[in-house]
Amino acid sequence: GKKVILVLGRGGVYSEGPMKAMEHQETYLRAVLGFLGLTDVEVIYIEGVAFGPEKTAEALSAATERAHSIAQKAA
């Protein structure tokens, strides 16, 4: 009955698009957590930070919004 929140920071974008097949971070963590019996997993992505300050700001803003959304659901 435990909820897990993963905050994944990446220089590139692996959650969607052409690099999705190269995503191993979330896949691995979900497998390990599932082995431990933790299957209720929410993910907050901070992606594309290697693409400059503007993309970093966008990624942080999106991650903050996602975190607030998760917190509101839990309240």
PDB file of C-alpha atoms in Angstrom, residues 4-35:
ATOM      1  CA  VAL A   4       6.579   5.720  -4.645  1.00  0.00           C
ATOM      2  CA  ILE A   5       7.399   8.998  -6.353  1.00  0.00           C
ATOM      3  CA  LEU A   6      10.401   8.924  -8.668  1.00  0.00           C
ATOM      4  CA  VAL A   7      12.007  12.216  -9.656  1.00  0.00           C
ATOM      5  CA  LEU A   8      14.144  11.520 -12.704  1.00  0.00           C
ATOM      6  CA  GLY A   9      16.553  14.134 -13.999  1.00  0.00           C
ATOM      7  CA  ARG A  10      18.111  13.698 -17.444  1.00  0.00           C
ATOM      8  CA  GLY A  11      20.081  15.801 -19.865  1.00  0.00           C
ATOM      9  CA  GLY A  12      18.194  14.398 -22.846  1.00  0.00           C
ATOM     10  CA  VAL A  13      14.563  13.456 -23.396  1.00  0.00           C
ATOM     11  CA  TYR A  14      13.859   9.745 -23.016  1.00  0.00           C
ATOM     12  CA  SER A  15      10.209   9.608 -21.924  1.00  0.00           C
ATOM     13  CA  GLU A  16       8.982  10.226 -25.485  1.00  0.00           C
ATOM     14  CA  GLY A  17      10.236  10.704 -29.003  1.00  0.00           C
ATOM     15  CA  PRO A  18      13.009   8.935 -30.896  1.00  0.00           C
ATOM     16  CA  MET A  19      15.142   8.233 -27.795  1.00  0.00           C
ATOM     17  CA  LYS A  20      12.361   6.448 -25.898  1.00  0.00           C
ATOM     18  CA  ALA A  21      13.847   3.061 -26.815  1.00  0.00           C
ATOM     19  CA  MET A  22      17.042   4.082 -24.998  1.00  0.00           C
ATOM     20  CA  GLU A  23      15.256   4.783 -21.698  1.00  0.00           C
ATOM     21  CA  HIS A  24      16.607   2.483 -18.972  1.00  0.00           C
ATOM     22  CA  GLN A  25      16.455   4.554 -15.793  1.00  0.00           C
ATOM     23  CA  GLU A  26      12.709   4.354 -15.119  1.00  0.00           C
ATOM     24  CA  THR A  27      12.436   0.804 -16.456  1.00  0.00           C
ATOM     25  CA  TYR A  28      15.158  -0.430 -14.117  1.00  0.00           C
ATOM     26  CA  LEU A  29      13.780   1.391 -11.075  1.00  0.00           C
ATOM     27  CA  ARG A  30      10.247   0.107 -11.689  1.00  0.00           C
ATOM     28  CA  ALA A  31      11.601  -3.452 -11.963  1.00  0.00           C
ATOM     29  CA  VAL A  32      13.525  -3.190  -8.686  1.00  0.00           C
ATOM     30  CA  LEU A  33      10.630  -1.525  -6.878  1.00  0.00           C
ATOM     31  CA  GLY A  34       8.220  -4.153  -8.240  1.00  0.00           C
ATOM     32  CA  PHE A  35      10.505  -6.894  -6.909  1.00  0.00           C
TER      33      PHE A  35
END
